[in-house]
């Protein structure tokens, strides 16, 4: 987290002069300098950074230049939208990739397998913005089945959380963006699960399980699939980063009012506190998710024990 | 009626689009109740293929292309998947070669034992666990109760193989197929494990098919022997008889290569050449390129198995005994 904050903070000097955006063209040079001094922008980098760190540990990542509000608050307002988008995408790719991967591993030469495998190659190769635009065009414009713009109707929840999952309108708005977002992970995971499953199916312990006279279902799902999950979970944890990166793209195309969309706007406005806050929040999410994944890993793999756990 | 009777068993693997190669080329075998048979041969001779064929577990794309495997008169090859499952691990069980990879690393020993029992008996979890502990004690695993909750990586190789043996014995099978059960183990453990298998088979009158390339082990454990070469049985008979007086030049060569037959300080005998792969078998007797007794006849025809020996020029009594 410390490293992330350092990197995040150090890029701010290279992003352009925030005052130009803040004050416009018509303000005189003296006023600008005065303002710079007042905001501490003329201090050496280290001083600025330490001041930033001191505030950051108290939960203050600075005020957004554009919104004139704390940057963290601005981001957290958008967090629920991004969270639901990622949730939708994860739900879609988990519920499709696991059955498809297992099916393709077991029926390795069937016609369906060949179709899925070919489609997944195409899926991997097509860039996300193309998928997104294709989706908007086909389902949003041509067929008009699903909305392709914004988040739809949302419901206020406690702690300022607003959700689109409770209304049909909100869910229908979620479908296209989350399919688009999941399209990055889906083909990759189908191929990964298939490859791992095929490998475990040919191991000695799976053969031994068969030789013990166990049912096919037990051999496949208890003996083979649990071992398949190990590398899949590891890769899954690493892919979370990719997924967050692609939310920026997806949210932009679908005008989804989430953190990624906000980030892109912030970049355009040279709203440095907001940019840094975004980087730090995403870094935090990444760290938390990977810790969770490690924890999950110990649950499936008895060979890995967290220090301090029972041995 | 013999307990197990294998007739003219062929196992084939596809090679390219149309043709096939045979890993087993017509193997016959009979086994009586409680009998212990050693199957000996070099790597690739088809020993393991034979073992997996009996349980109908040949890995795709291989298949039994011809022949029959009768267990108490019932052809195992014609059984439905469901029926063969009720025999696998129940009446015929198997011990694999490498205990490091035979047990599933993510499931506890207890889970892997109980599931075997539950696949074949209507039994409560508590009873199953009790039985598992009893079996673990039988294979001399110390503190058996606590091992049930252990995972395979927490046990040594020798202990793991004992667990595998305990699993094989759980359902009181009539036949155990042990595929090189000691090859992957430490030399000091090998004798212990072999003695354990022998004792358990004797005590319970369980038949054993012991697959190995160690003639010394076969001599100690088995009553009958079958020597395989390139997918065929080349010599079969009573263990003591073959060890003392082999008739097939290949059996004789194998025996001559044992350290106990070589004089002190002399080089060990080595059969010249190596076994051909099944994709490139020579015509006639597959052993002829390495055989010093080979004639033109050997190059043209496959010698039939007669009087327990498949050779046109077997060693006679005086030669064999030397």
Coordinates of C-alpha atoms in Angstrom, one line a residue:
Chain A
X1 CA 0.0 0.0 0.0
X2 CA 2.9 2.3 0.9
X3 CA 4.5 1.7 -2.5
X4 CA 1.2 2.3 -4.3
X5 CA 0.7 5.6 -2.5
X6 CA 4.2 6.7 -3.4
X7 CA 3.8 5.9 -7.1
X8 CA 0.4 7.4 -7.1
X9 CA 1.6 10.5 -5.5
X10 CA 4.7 10.9 -7.6
X11 CA 2.9 11.0 -10.9
X12 CA 0.9 14.0 -10.0
X13 CA 3.7 16.5 -11.0
X14 CA 3.7 15.0 -14.4
X15 CA 0.0 15.3 -15.1
X16 CA -0.1 19.0 -15.8
X17 CA -0.9 22.1 -13.8
X18 CA -4.0 21.7 -11.8
X19 CA -4.3 25.5 -11.5
X20 CA -4.9 25.9 -15.2
X21 CA -8.0 23.7 -14.9
X22 CA -9.0 25.2 -11.6
X23 CA -8.7 28.9 -12.5
X24 CA -9.0 29.0 -16.2
X25 CA -7.0 31.2 -18.6
X26 CA -7.9 34.7 -17.4
X27 CA -6.2 34.7 -14.0
X28 CA -3.0 36.7 -13.6
X29 CA 0.4 35.1 -12.8
X30 CA 0.6 36.6 -9.4
X31 CA -2.7 35.2 -8.3
X32 CA -1.6 31.8 -9.6
X33 CA 1.7 31.9 -7.6
X34 CA -0.2 33.0 -4.5
X35 CA -2.6 30.2 -4.9
X36 CA 0.3 27.7 -5.5
X37 CA 1.9 28.8 -2.3
X38 CA -1.3 28.6 -0.4
X39 CA -1.9 25.0 -1.6
X40 CA 1.6 24.0 -0.8
X41 CA 2.4 23.1 -4.4
X42 CA 5.8 24.8 -4.3
X43 CA 7.0 22.7 -1.4
X44 CA 9.6 20.0 -2.2
X45 CA 8.3 16.7 -3.2
X46 CA 9.2 14.9 0.1
X47 CA 7.4 17.5 2.2
X48 CA 4.3 17.3 0.0
X49 CA 4.4 13.5 0.2
X50 CA 4.8 13.4 4.0
X51 CA 2.0 15.8 4.4
X52 CA -0.1 13.6 2.1
X53 CA 0.7 10.4 4.0
X54 CA -0.1 12.0 7.3
X55 CA -3.5 13.0 6.0
X56 CA -4.0 9.7 4.2
X57 CA -3.6 7.5 7.3
X58 CA -6.4 9.6 8.8
X59 CA -8.6 8.8 5.8
X60 CA -8.1 12.1 4.1
X61 CA -6.9 11.8 0.6
X62 CA -7.3 15.4 -0.2
X63 CA -10.2 17.3 -1.9
X64 CA -11.1 16.9 -5.4
X65 CA -10.3 20.0 -7.4
X66 CA -13.4 19.6 -9.5
X67 CA -16.0 18.5 -7.0
X68 CA -14.6 20.6 -4.1
X69 CA -15.3 17.6 -1.8
X70 CA -13.1 15.0 -0.2
X71 CA -11.8 12.7 -3.0
X72 CA -12.4 9.6 -1.0
X73 CA -16.0 10.5 -0.5
X74 CA -16.5 11.1 -4.2
X75 CA -15.0 7.7 -5.0
X76 CA -17.0 5.9 -2.4
X77 CA -20.2 7.4 -3.9
X78 CA -19.4 5.6 -7.1
X79 CA -18.0 2.4 -5.4
X80 CA -21.4 0.6 -5.3
X81 CA -21.9 0.9 -9.0
X82 CA -18.5 -0.5 -9.8
X83 CA -18.9 -3.2 -7.2
X84 CA -22.2 -4.3 -8.6
X85 CA -20.8 -4.4 -12.1
X86 CA -17.8 -6.5 -11.0
X87 CA -20.2 -8.7 -9.0
X88 CA -22.4 -9.2 -12.1
X89 CA -19.3 -10.0 -14.3
X90 CA -17.9 -12.5 -11.7
X91 CA -21.3 -14.2 -11.4
X92 CA -21.6 -14.6 -15.1
X93 CA -18.2 -15.9 -15.7
X94 CA -18.2 -18.3 -12.8
X95 CA -21.6 -19.7 -13.6
X96 CA -20.5 -20.2 -17.3
X97 CA -16.8 -21.1 -17.2
X98 CA -17.0 -23.9 -14.6
X99 CA -19.7 -26.0 -16.3
X100 CA -18.3 -25.2 -19.7
X101 CA -14.7 -26.0 -18.6
X102 CA -15.7 -29.3 -17.0
X103 CA -17.8 -30.3 -20.0
X104 CA -15.0 -29.6 -22.4
X105 CA -12.5 -31.6 -20.3
X106 CA -14.8 -34.6 -20.1
X107 CA -16.1 -34.7 -23.7
X108 CA -12.8 -33.5 -25.2
X109 CA -13.6 -34.3 -28.8
X110 CA -17.3 -33.6 -29.0
X111 CA -18.8 -31.1 -31.4
X112 CA -19.9 -28.8 -28.6
X113 CA -16.4 -28.8 -27.1
X114 CA -15.0 -27.8 -30.5
X115 CA -17.5 -25.0 -30.8
X116 CA -16.8 -23.7 -27.3
X117 CA -13.0 -23.9 -27.7
X118 CA -13.1 -22.1 -31.1
X119 CA -15.4 -19.4 -29.7
X120 CA -13.1 -18.9 -26.7
X121 CA -10.2 -18.3 -28.9
X122 CA -12.2 -15.6 -30.7
X123 CA -13.3 -14.3 -27.3
X124 CA -9.7 -14.0 -26.1
X125 CA -8.6 -12.2 -29.2
X126 CA -11.4 -9.6 -29.5
X127 CA -10.6 -6.4 -27.5
X128 CA -13.1 -5.4 -24.9
X129 CA -14.0 -2.1 -26.4
X130 CA -15.1 -3.9 -29.5
X131 CA -17.2 -6.4 -27.6
X132 CA -18.7 -3.5 -25.7
X133 CA -19.5 -1.5 -28.8
X134 CA -20.8 -4.6 -30.5
X135 CA -23.1 -5.3 -27.5
X136 CA -24.4 -1.7 -27.5
X137 CA -25.1 -1.8 -31.2
X138 CA -26.7 -5.2 -31.3
X139 CA -28.8 -5.4 -28.1
X140 CA -29.1 -1.7 -27.3
X141 CA -29.6 -0.2 -30.7
X142 CA -30.6 -2.8 -33.3
X143 CA -32.7 -5.1 -31.2
X144 CA -33.5 -2.7 -28.5
X145 CA -33.8 -5.5 -25.9
X146 CA -31.7 -4.0 -23.2
X147 CA -30.7 -0.5 -22.1
X148 CA -27.1 0.3 -22.9
X149 CA -26.7 3.5 -21.1
X150 CA -26.3 4.4 -17.4
X151 CA -27.4 2.5 -14.4
X152 CA -31.1 2.7 -14.4
X153 CA -33.2 3.0 -11.3
X154 CA -31.4 2.5 -8.0
X155 CA -32.6 2.0 -4.5
X156 CA -31.1 3.8 -1.5
X157 CA -29.7 1.4 1.1
X158 CA -28.2 2.1 4.5
X159 CA -24.8 3.7 4.8
X160 CA -25.3 5.6 1.6
X161 CA -25.1 2.5 -0.6
X162 CA -27.4 2.6 -3.6
X163 CA -28.1 -0.6 -5.4
X164 CA -29.5 -1.4 -8.8
X165 CA -30.0 -5.0 -8.0
X166 CA -33.4 -4.6 -6.4
X167 CA -35.3 -3.2 -9.4
X168 CA -35.8 -4.8 -12.8
X169 CA -34.7 -1.6 -14.4
X170 CA -31.5 -1.7 -12.5
X171 CA -30.8 -5.3 -13.3
X172 CA -31.6 -4.9 -17.0
X173 CA -29.1 -2.0 -17.1
X174 CA -26.5 -4.2 -15.5
X175 CA -26.8 -7.1 -18.0
X176 CA -24.9 -5.7 -21.0
X177 CA -22.0 -4.1 -19.1
X178 CA -21.4 -7.2 -16.9
X179 CA -21.5 -9.5 -19.9
X180 CA -18.9 -7.3 -21.6
X181 CA -16.7 -7.2 -18.5
X182 CA -17.0 -10.9 -18.0
X183 CA -16.0 -11.5 -21.7
X184 CA -12.4 -10.9 -20.8
X185 CA -12.3 -13.6 -18.1
X186 CA -14.7 -16.1 -19.5
X187 CA -12.8 -17.6 -22.5
X188 CA -9.6 -17.6 -20.4
X189 CA -11.2 -19.4 -17.6
X190 CA -12.9 -22.0 -19.8
X191 CA -9.6 -22.8 -21.3
X192 CA -7.8 -22.8 -17.9
X193 CA -10.4 -25.0 -16.2
X194 CA -10.5 -27.4 -19.2
X195 CA -6.7 -27.8 -19.2
X196 CA -6.4 -28.2 -15.5
X197 CA -9.3 -30.7 -15.4
X198 CA -7.9 -32.7 -18.2
X199 CA -4.6 -32.9 -16.3
X200 CA -6.1 -34.0 -13.0
X201 CA -8.4 -36.5 -14.8
X202 CA -5.3 -38.3 -16.0
X203 CA -3.5 -38.4 -12.6
X204 CA -2.9 -41.5 -10.6
X205 CA -5.1 -40.5 -7.8
X206 CA -8.1 -40.1 -10.1
X207 CA -7.3 -43.5 -11.6
X208 CA -7.0 -44.9 -8.1
X209 CA -10.4 -43.3 -7.2
X210 CA -11.9 -45.1 -10.2
X211 CA -10.2 -48.4 -9.1
X212 CA -11.8 -48.0 -5.7
X213 CA -15.2 -48.3 -7.5
X214 CA -16.4 -44.8 -6.8
X215 CA -19.2 -43.3 -8.9
X216 CA -18.3 -41.3 -11.9
X217 CA -19.7 -38.2 -10.3
X218 CA -17.7 -38.6 -7.2
X219 CA -14.5 -39.2 -9.2
X220 CA -15.1 -36.1 -11.3
X221 CA -16.4 -33.6 -8.8
X222 CA -14.8 -34.6 -5.6
X223 CA -11.5 -36.0 -6.7
X224 CA -10.7 -34.2 -9.9
X225 CA -12.5 -30.9 -9.6
X226 CA -11.2 -30.0 -6.2
X227 CA -7.7 -30.3 -7.5
X228 CA -8.6 -28.4 -10.6
X229 CA -9.7 -25.5 -8.4
X230 CA -6.3 -24.8 -6.9
X231 CA -4.6 -23.2 -9.9
X232 CA -7.9 -21.6 -11.0
X233 CA -8.3 -19.8 -7.7
X234 CA -4.7 -18.5 -7.9
X235 CA -5.1 -17.2 -11.4
X236 CA -8.5 -15.8 -10.4
X237 CA -7.0 -13.7 -7.7
X238 CA -4.5 -12.3 -10.1
X239 CA -7.1 -11.6 -12.7
X240 CA -9.0 -9.3 -10.3
X241 CA -6.5 -6.6 -11.2
X242 CA -7.3 -7.0 -14.9
X243 CA -11.0 -7.0 -14.2
X244 CA -10.7 -3.6 -12.3
X245 CA -8.6 -2.2 -15.1
X246 CA -11.3 -3.1 -17.6
X247 CA -14.0 -1.6 -15.6
X248 CA -12.7 1.8 -16.8
X249 CA -13.3 0.8 -20.4
X250 CA -16.6 -0.9 -19.8
X251 CA -17.9 1.9 -17.7
X252 CA -16.9 4.5 -20.3
X253 CA -18.6 2.7 -23.2
X254 CA -21.8 2.1 -21.2
X255 CA -21.7 5.5 -19.4
X256 CA -21.9 3.5 -16.2
X257 CA -21.6 5.9 -13.2
X258 CA -18.8 4.0 -11.4
X259 CA -15.3 4.5 -10.2
X260 CA -13.7 3.8 -13.6
X261 CA -15.8 6.3 -15.4
X262 CA -15.0 8.8 -12.6
X263 CA -11.3 8.1 -12.9
X264 CA -11.3 8.8 -16.6
X265 CA -13.1 12.1 -16.1
X266 CA -10.6 12.9 -13.4
X267 CA -7.8 12.3 -15.7
X268 CA -9.3 14.6 -18.3
X269 CA -9.7 17.3 -15.7
X270 CA -6.3 16.8 -14.2
X271 CA -8.0 16.3 -10.9
X272 CA -4.9 14.9 -9.2
X273 CA -6.3 14.2 -5.7
X274 CA -9.1 12.2 -7.2
X275 CA -6.7 10.2 -9.5
X276 CA -4.4 9.4 -6.5
X277 CA -7.4 8.5 -4.4
X278 CA -8.6 6.2 -7.1
X279 CA -5.2 4.5 -7.4
X280 CA -5.1 4.0 -3.7
X281 CA -8.6 2.7 -3.3
X282 CA -8.0 0.2 -6.2
X283 CA -4.7 -0.8 -4.6
X284 CA -6.6 -1.4 -1.4
X285 CA -9.2 -3.5 -3.1
X286 CA -6.5 -5.5 -4.8
X287 CA -4.8 -6.2 -1.5
X288 CA -8.0 -7.2 0.2
X289 CA -9.1 -9.5 -2.6
X290 CA -5.8 -11.2 -2.8
X291 CA -5.8 -11.8 0.9
X292 CA -9.2 -13.3 0.6
X293 CA -8.1 -15.5 -2.2
X294 CA -5.1 -16.7 -0.2
X295 CA -7.5 -17.5 2.6
X296 CA -9.8 -19.4 0.3
X297 CA -6.8 -21.3 -1.0
X298 CA -6.0 -22.6 2.4
X299 CA -9.6 -23.9 2.6
X300 CA -9.2 -26.1 -0.5
X301 CA -5.6 -27.0 -0.2
X302 CA -4.6 -28.7 3.0
X303 CA -0.9 -28.4 2.1
X304 CA -1.0 -24.7 2.6
X305 CA -1.5 -23.5 6.1
X306 CA -1.6 -19.9 7.2
X307 CA 1.0 -19.2 9.9
X308 CA -0.8 -19.3 13.2
X309 CA -3.5 -21.7 12.0
X310 CA -3.7 -25.2 13.4
X311 CA -1.1 -27.5 12.1
Chain B
X1 CA -14.0 -73.0 -12.6
X2 CA -11.0 -70.8 -12.1
X3 CA -11.6 -67.5 -10.2
X4 CA -10.1 -65.4 -13.0
X5 CA -9.6 -66.6 -16.5
X6 CA -8.2 -64.3 -19.2
X7 CA -8.3 -65.6 -22.7
X8 CA -6.6 -64.2 -25.7
X9 CA -6.6 -60.6 -24.4
X10 CA -5.6 -57.9 -26.9
X11 CA -5.3 -54.2 -26.0
X12 CA -5.0 -51.8 -28.8
X13 CA -4.2 -48.1 -29.1
X14 CA -5.0 -46.0 -32.2
X15 CA -2.0 -45.0 -34.2
X16 CA -2.8 -42.2 -36.6
X17 CA -6.2 -42.1 -38.1
X18 CA -6.9 -45.6 -39.1
X19 CA -4.3 -48.1 -37.9
X20 CA -3.8 -49.5 -34.4
X21 CA -0.9 -50.8 -32.4
X22 CA -1.3 -53.5 -29.8
X23 CA 0.0 -53.2 -26.3
X24 CA -1.2 -56.7 -25.4
X25 CA -1.1 -59.3 -28.2
X26 CA -3.1 -62.2 -26.9
X27 CA -2.5 -63.0 -23.2
X28 CA -3.9 -66.0 -21.5
X29 CA -4.0 -66.3 -17.7
X30 CA -5.8 -68.3 -15.1
X31 CA -5.8 -67.7 -11.4
X32 CA -7.3 -69.8 -8.7
X33 CA -8.7 -68.6 -5.4
X34 CA -6.0 -67.5 -3.0
X35 CA -3.3 -68.1 -5.6
X36 CA -0.3 -65.6 -5.9
X37 CA 0.9 -64.9 -9.4
X38 CA 3.9 -62.8 -10.4
X39 CA 3.9 -61.0 -13.7
X40 CA 7.4 -60.1 -14.7
X41 CA 8.9 -58.1 -17.6
X42 CA 10.7 -55.0 -18.6
X43 CA 9.0 -51.6 -18.7
X44 CA 6.6 -51.5 -21.6
X45 CA 6.1 -55.2 -21.7
X46 CA 2.4 -54.7 -21.1
X47 CA 2.3 -55.7 -17.4
X48 CA 0.4 -52.7 -16.1
X49 CA -1.9 -52.8 -19.2
X50 CA -2.9 -56.2 -18.1
X51 CA -3.7 -55.0 -14.6
X52 CA -5.8 -52.1 -15.9
X53 CA -7.6 -54.2 -18.4
X54 CA -8.8 -56.5 -15.7
X55 CA -10.6 -53.6 -14.0
X56 CA -11.7 -52.2 -17.3
X57 CA -9.7 -49.0 -16.5
X58 CA -7.5 -48.7 -19.6
X59 CA -7.0 -45.0 -20.3
X60 CA -8.5 -43.6 -23.4
X61 CA -7.9 -43.9 -26.3
X62 CA -6.7 -47.5 -25.6
X63 CA -9.3 -50.3 -25.6
X64 CA -9.6 -54.1 -25.3
X65 CA -9.9 -55.1 -28.9
X66 CA -10.3 -58.9 -28.4
X67 CA -10.5 -61.6 -25.8
X68 CA -12.3 -62.2 -22.6
X69 CA -11.7 -61.7 -18.8
X70 CA -13.9 -64.0 -16.8
X71 CA -14.2 -63.5 -13.1
X72 CA -16.1 -66.4 -11.6
X73 CA -17.3 -67.2 -15.1
X74 CA -18.7 -63.6 -15.7
X75 CA -17.0 -61.7 -18.5
X76 CA -15.9 -58.4 -17.0
X77 CA -15.6 -56.8 -20.4
X78 CA -19.3 -57.2 -21.1
X79 CA -20.5 -55.7 -17.8
X80 CA -22.2 -52.4 -17.6
X81 CA -20.2 -49.5 -16.0
X82 CA -22.4 -49.9 -12.9
X83 CA -21.8 -53.6 -12.6
X84 CA -18.0 -53.3 -13.1
X85 CA -18.0 -50.6 -10.4
X86 CA -19.4 -53.0 -7.9
X87 CA -16.4 -55.3 -8.6
X88 CA -13.7 -52.6 -8.7
X89 CA -12.4 -51.8 -5.3
X90 CA -14.8 -54.3 -3.8
X91 CA -14.0 -57.8 -5.0
X92 CA -10.9 -56.9 -7.0
X93 CA -8.8 -54.1 -5.6
X94 CA -5.6 -52.6 -6.8
X95 CA -2.4 -51.2 -5.2
X96 CA -0.6 -48.6 -7.4
X97 CA 3.0 -48.1 -7.9
X98 CA 3.8 -44.7 -6.4
X99 CA 2.0 -43.9 -3.1
X100 CA 3.1 -40.3 -3.5
X101 CA 0.6 -39.8 -6.3
X102 CA -2.0 -42.5 -5.6
X103 CA -3.7 -40.6 -2.8
X104 CA -5.6 -37.4 -3.5
X105 CA -3.6 -34.6 -1.9
X106 CA -6.6 -32.5 -1.0
X107 CA -8.7 -35.1 0.8
X108 CA -8.0 -36.6 4.2
X109 CA -7.0 -40.2 4.6
X110 CA -10.3 -40.8 6.4
X111 CA -12.4 -39.3 3.6
X112 CA -10.6 -41.5 1.0
X113 CA -11.1 -44.6 3.1
X114 CA -14.7 -44.0 4.1
X115 CA -15.8 -43.2 0.5
X116 CA -14.5 -46.6 -0.6
X117 CA -16.6 -48.4 2.0
X118 CA -19.6 -46.3 1.3
X119 CA -19.4 -47.0 -2.4
X120 CA -19.8 -50.7 -1.7
X121 CA -21.7 -51.1 1.6
X122 CA -24.6 -49.5 3.3
X123 CA -22.8 -48.3 6.3
X124 CA -22.9 -45.4 8.7
X125 CA -20.1 -42.9 8.9
X126 CA -19.3 -43.9 12.5
X127 CA -19.1 -47.6 11.7
X128 CA -17.1 -46.9 8.5
X129 CA -14.6 -44.9 10.5
X130 CA -14.3 -47.7 13.1
X131 CA -13.6 -50.2 10.3
X132 CA -11.1 -47.9 8.7
X133 CA -9.2 -47.6 12.0
X134 CA -9.2 -51.4 12.3
X135 CA -7.7 -51.8 8.8
X136 CA -5.1 -49.1 9.5
X137 CA -4.0 -51.1 12.5
X138 CA -3.9 -54.2 10.5
X139 CA -1.4 -52.7 8.1
X140 CA 0.6 -51.6 11.2
X141 CA 0.1 -47.9 11.0
X142 CA 1.0 -46.4 14.4
X143 CA -1.7 -44.2 16.1
X144 CA -4.3 -45.1 13.5
X145 CA -7.1 -43.0 15.0
X146 CA -5.3 -39.7 14.5
X147 CA -4.1 -40.7 11.0
X148 CA -7.7 -40.7 9.8
X149 CA -7.8 -36.9 9.9
X150 CA -4.3 -36.5 8.4
X151 CA -3.7 -35.5 4.8
X152 CA -1.4 -37.6 2.5
X153 CA 1.4 -35.0 2.5
X154 CA 1.7 -35.5 6.3
X155 CA 2.7 -39.1 5.9
X156 CA 5.9 -40.7 4.6
X157 CA 6.0 -42.8 1.5
X158 CA 6.0 -46.1 3.4
X159 CA 3.0 -45.0 5.5
X160 CA 1.1 -43.8 2.4
X161 CA 1.6 -47.2 0.7
X162 CA 0.3 -48.8 3.9
X163 CA -2.7 -46.6 3.7
X164 CA -3.2 -47.6 0.0
X165 CA -2.9 -51.3 1.1
X166 CA -5.5 -50.7 3.9
X167 CA -7.8 -49.1 1.3
X168 CA -7.3 -52.1 -1.0
X169 CA -8.2 -54.5 1.9
X170 CA -11.2 -52.5 3.2
X171 CA -13.8 -54.5 1.5
X172 CA -12.2 -57.9 1.9
X173 CA -11.5 -58.5 -1.8
X174 CA -10.9 -61.9 -3.4
X175 CA -8.1 -60.5 -5.6
X176 CA -5.6 -57.8 -5.2
X177 CA -3.6 -56.5 -8.2
X178 CA -0.4 -54.9 -7.0
X179 CA 1.3 -52.9 -9.7
X180 CA 4.9 -52.6 -8.6
X181 CA 3.9 -51.8 -5.1
X182 CA 7.4 -51.2 -3.8
X183 CA 9.2 -49.7 -6.8
X184 CA 8.8 -46.1 -5.6
X185 CA 9.7 -46.8 -2.1
X186 CA 12.9 -46.6 -0.1
X187 CA 14.9 -49.8 -0.3
X188 CA 14.6 -50.3 3.5
X189 CA 10.8 -50.0 3.3
X190 CA 10.4 -52.3 0.3
X191 CA 10.9 -55.5 2.1
X192 CA 8.6 -54.5 4.9
X193 CA 5.8 -53.6 2.5
X194 CA 6.2 -56.8 0.5
X195 CA 6.2 -58.9 3.7
X196 CA 3.0 -57.1 4.8
X197 CA 1.3 -57.8 1.4
X198 CA 2.3 -61.4 1.6
X199 CA 1.2 -61.9 5.2
X200 CA -2.2 -60.2 4.5
X201 CA -2.8 -62.3 1.4
X202 CA -1.9 -65.5 3.2
X203 CA -4.0 -64.7 6.3
X204 CA -7.1 -63.9 4.4
X205 CA -6.7 -66.3 1.5
X206 CA -6.7 -63.4 -1.0
X207 CA -5.4 -64.0 -4.5
X208 CA -2.6 -61.7 -5.7
X209 CA -1.4 -60.6 -9.0
X210 CA 2.0 -59.0 -8.3
X211 CA 3.4 -57.0 -11.2
X212 CA 7.1 -56.3 -10.9
X213 CA 10.4 -56.4 -12.6
X214 CA 12.1 -57.7 -9.5
X215 CA 12.5 -61.5 -9.8
X216 CA 13.9 -61.7 -6.3
X217 CA 10.6 -60.4 -4.9
X218 CA 8.6 -62.7 -7.1
X219 CA 10.6 -65.7 -5.9
X220 CA 9.8 -64.9 -2.3
X221 CA 6.1 -64.0 -2.6
X222 CA 4.5 -65.9 -5.5
X223 CA 3.6 -69.4 -6.4
X224 CA 3.3 -69.0 -10.1
X225 CA 5.1 -66.7 -12.5
X226 CA 4.3 -65.2 -15.9
X227 CA 7.1 -63.6 -17.9
X228 CA 6.0 -61.1 -20.4
X229 CA 7.8 -59.6 -23.4
X230 CA 6.4 -57.0 -25.8
X231 CA 2.8 -57.7 -25.0
X232 CA 3.0 -61.5 -24.9
X233 CA 3.5 -64.1 -22.3
X234 CA 6.8 -65.8 -23.2
X235 CA 7.0 -68.3 -20.3
X236 CA 4.8 -69.3 -17.4
X237 CA 4.9 -71.9 -14.7
X238 CA 5.6 -72.6 -11.0
X239 CA 7.9 -69.9 -9.6
X240 CA 10.5 -72.2 -8.2
X241 CA 10.7 -74.2 -11.3
X242 CA 11.3 -71.2 -13.5
X243 CA 13.7 -69.6 -11.2
X244 CA 15.8 -72.8 -11.1
X245 CA 15.4 -73.9 -14.7
X246 CA 14.0 -71.3 -17.1
X247 CA 13.3 -72.6 -20.6
X248 CA 12.8 -69.4 -22.6
X249 CA 16.1 -67.6 -23.4
X250 CA 14.6 -64.3 -22.2
X251 CA 13.7 -65.7 -18.8
X252 CA 17.2 -67.2 -18.6
X253 CA 18.7 -63.8 -19.5
X254 CA 16.6 -62.0 -16.9
X255 CA 17.7 -64.5 -14.2
X256 CA 21.3 -64.3 -15.3
X257 CA 21.1 -60.5 -14.8
X258 CA 20.3 -60.8 -11.1
X259 CA 23.2 -59.9 -8.9
X260 CA 23.0 -63.1 -6.8
X261 CA 23.9 -65.1 -9.9
X262 CA 27.0 -63.2 -10.7
X263 CA 30.3 -64.0 -9.1
X264 CA 31.8 -61.5 -6.8
X265 CA 33.7 -58.7 -8.5
X266 CA 32.4 -59.7 -12.0
X267 CA 30.3 -57.5 -14.2
X268 CA 26.6 -58.2 -14.1
X269 CA 25.2 -59.9 -17.2
X270 CA 23.1 -57.7 -19.5
X271 CA 20.7 -58.8 -22.2
X272 CA 22.0 -57.1 -25.3
X273 CA 19.8 -54.4 -26.9
X274 CA 16.5 -53.2 -25.5
X275 CA 12.8 -54.1 -25.9
X276 CA 11.3 -52.8 -29.1
X277 CA 8.5 -50.3 -28.7
X278 CA 5.1 -51.6 -29.6
X279 CA 5.0 -49.4 -32.6
X280 CA 8.0 -51.1 -34.2
X281 CA 7.8 -54.8 -33.4
X282 CA 10.0 -57.0 -35.5
X283 CA 8.3 -59.8 -37.4
X284 CA 8.2 -63.3 -35.8
X285 CA 9.3 -63.7 -32.2
X286 CA 9.7 -60.1 -30.8
X287 CA 12.7 -61.2 -28.9
X288 CA 14.7 -62.6 -31.8
X289 CA 16.9 -59.5 -32.4
X290 CA 18.3 -59.9 -28.9
X291 CA 18.4 -63.7 -28.8
X292 CA 21.6 -65.6 -29.3
X293 CA 19.6 -68.7 -30.2
X294 CA 17.5 -67.1 -32.9
X295 CA 17.2 -68.7 -36.3
X296 CA 15.5 -67.8 -39.6
X297 CA 12.4 -69.5 -38.2
X298 CA 12.2 -67.1 -35.3
X299 CA 12.3 -64.1 -37.7
X300 CA 9.3 -65.5 -39.7
X301 CA 6.8 -66.9 -37.1
X302 CA 5.6 -66.0 -33.7
X303 CA 6.3 -69.1 -31.5
X304 CA 3.2 -70.4 -29.8
X305 CA 3.0 -70.9 -26.0
X306 CA 3.5 -74.6 -25.6
X307 CA 4.3 -76.3 -22.3
X308 CA 4.5 -72.9 -20.6
X309 CA 7.2 -71.6 -23.0
X310 CA 6.9 -69.6 -26.2
X311 CA 10.1 -70.4 -28.0
X312 CA 11.2 -72.5 -31.0
X313 CA 14.6 -73.2 -29.4
X314 CA 14.0 -73.4 -25.6
X315 CA 16.8 -74.3 -23.3
X316 CA 16.8 -78.0 -22.4
X317 CA 16.9 -79.3 -18.9
X318 CA 20.7 -79.4 -18.5
X319 CA 21.2 -76.0 -20.1
X320 CA 18.3 -74.5 -18.1
X321 CA 19.6 -75.8 -14.7
X322 CA 23.1 -74.4 -15.2

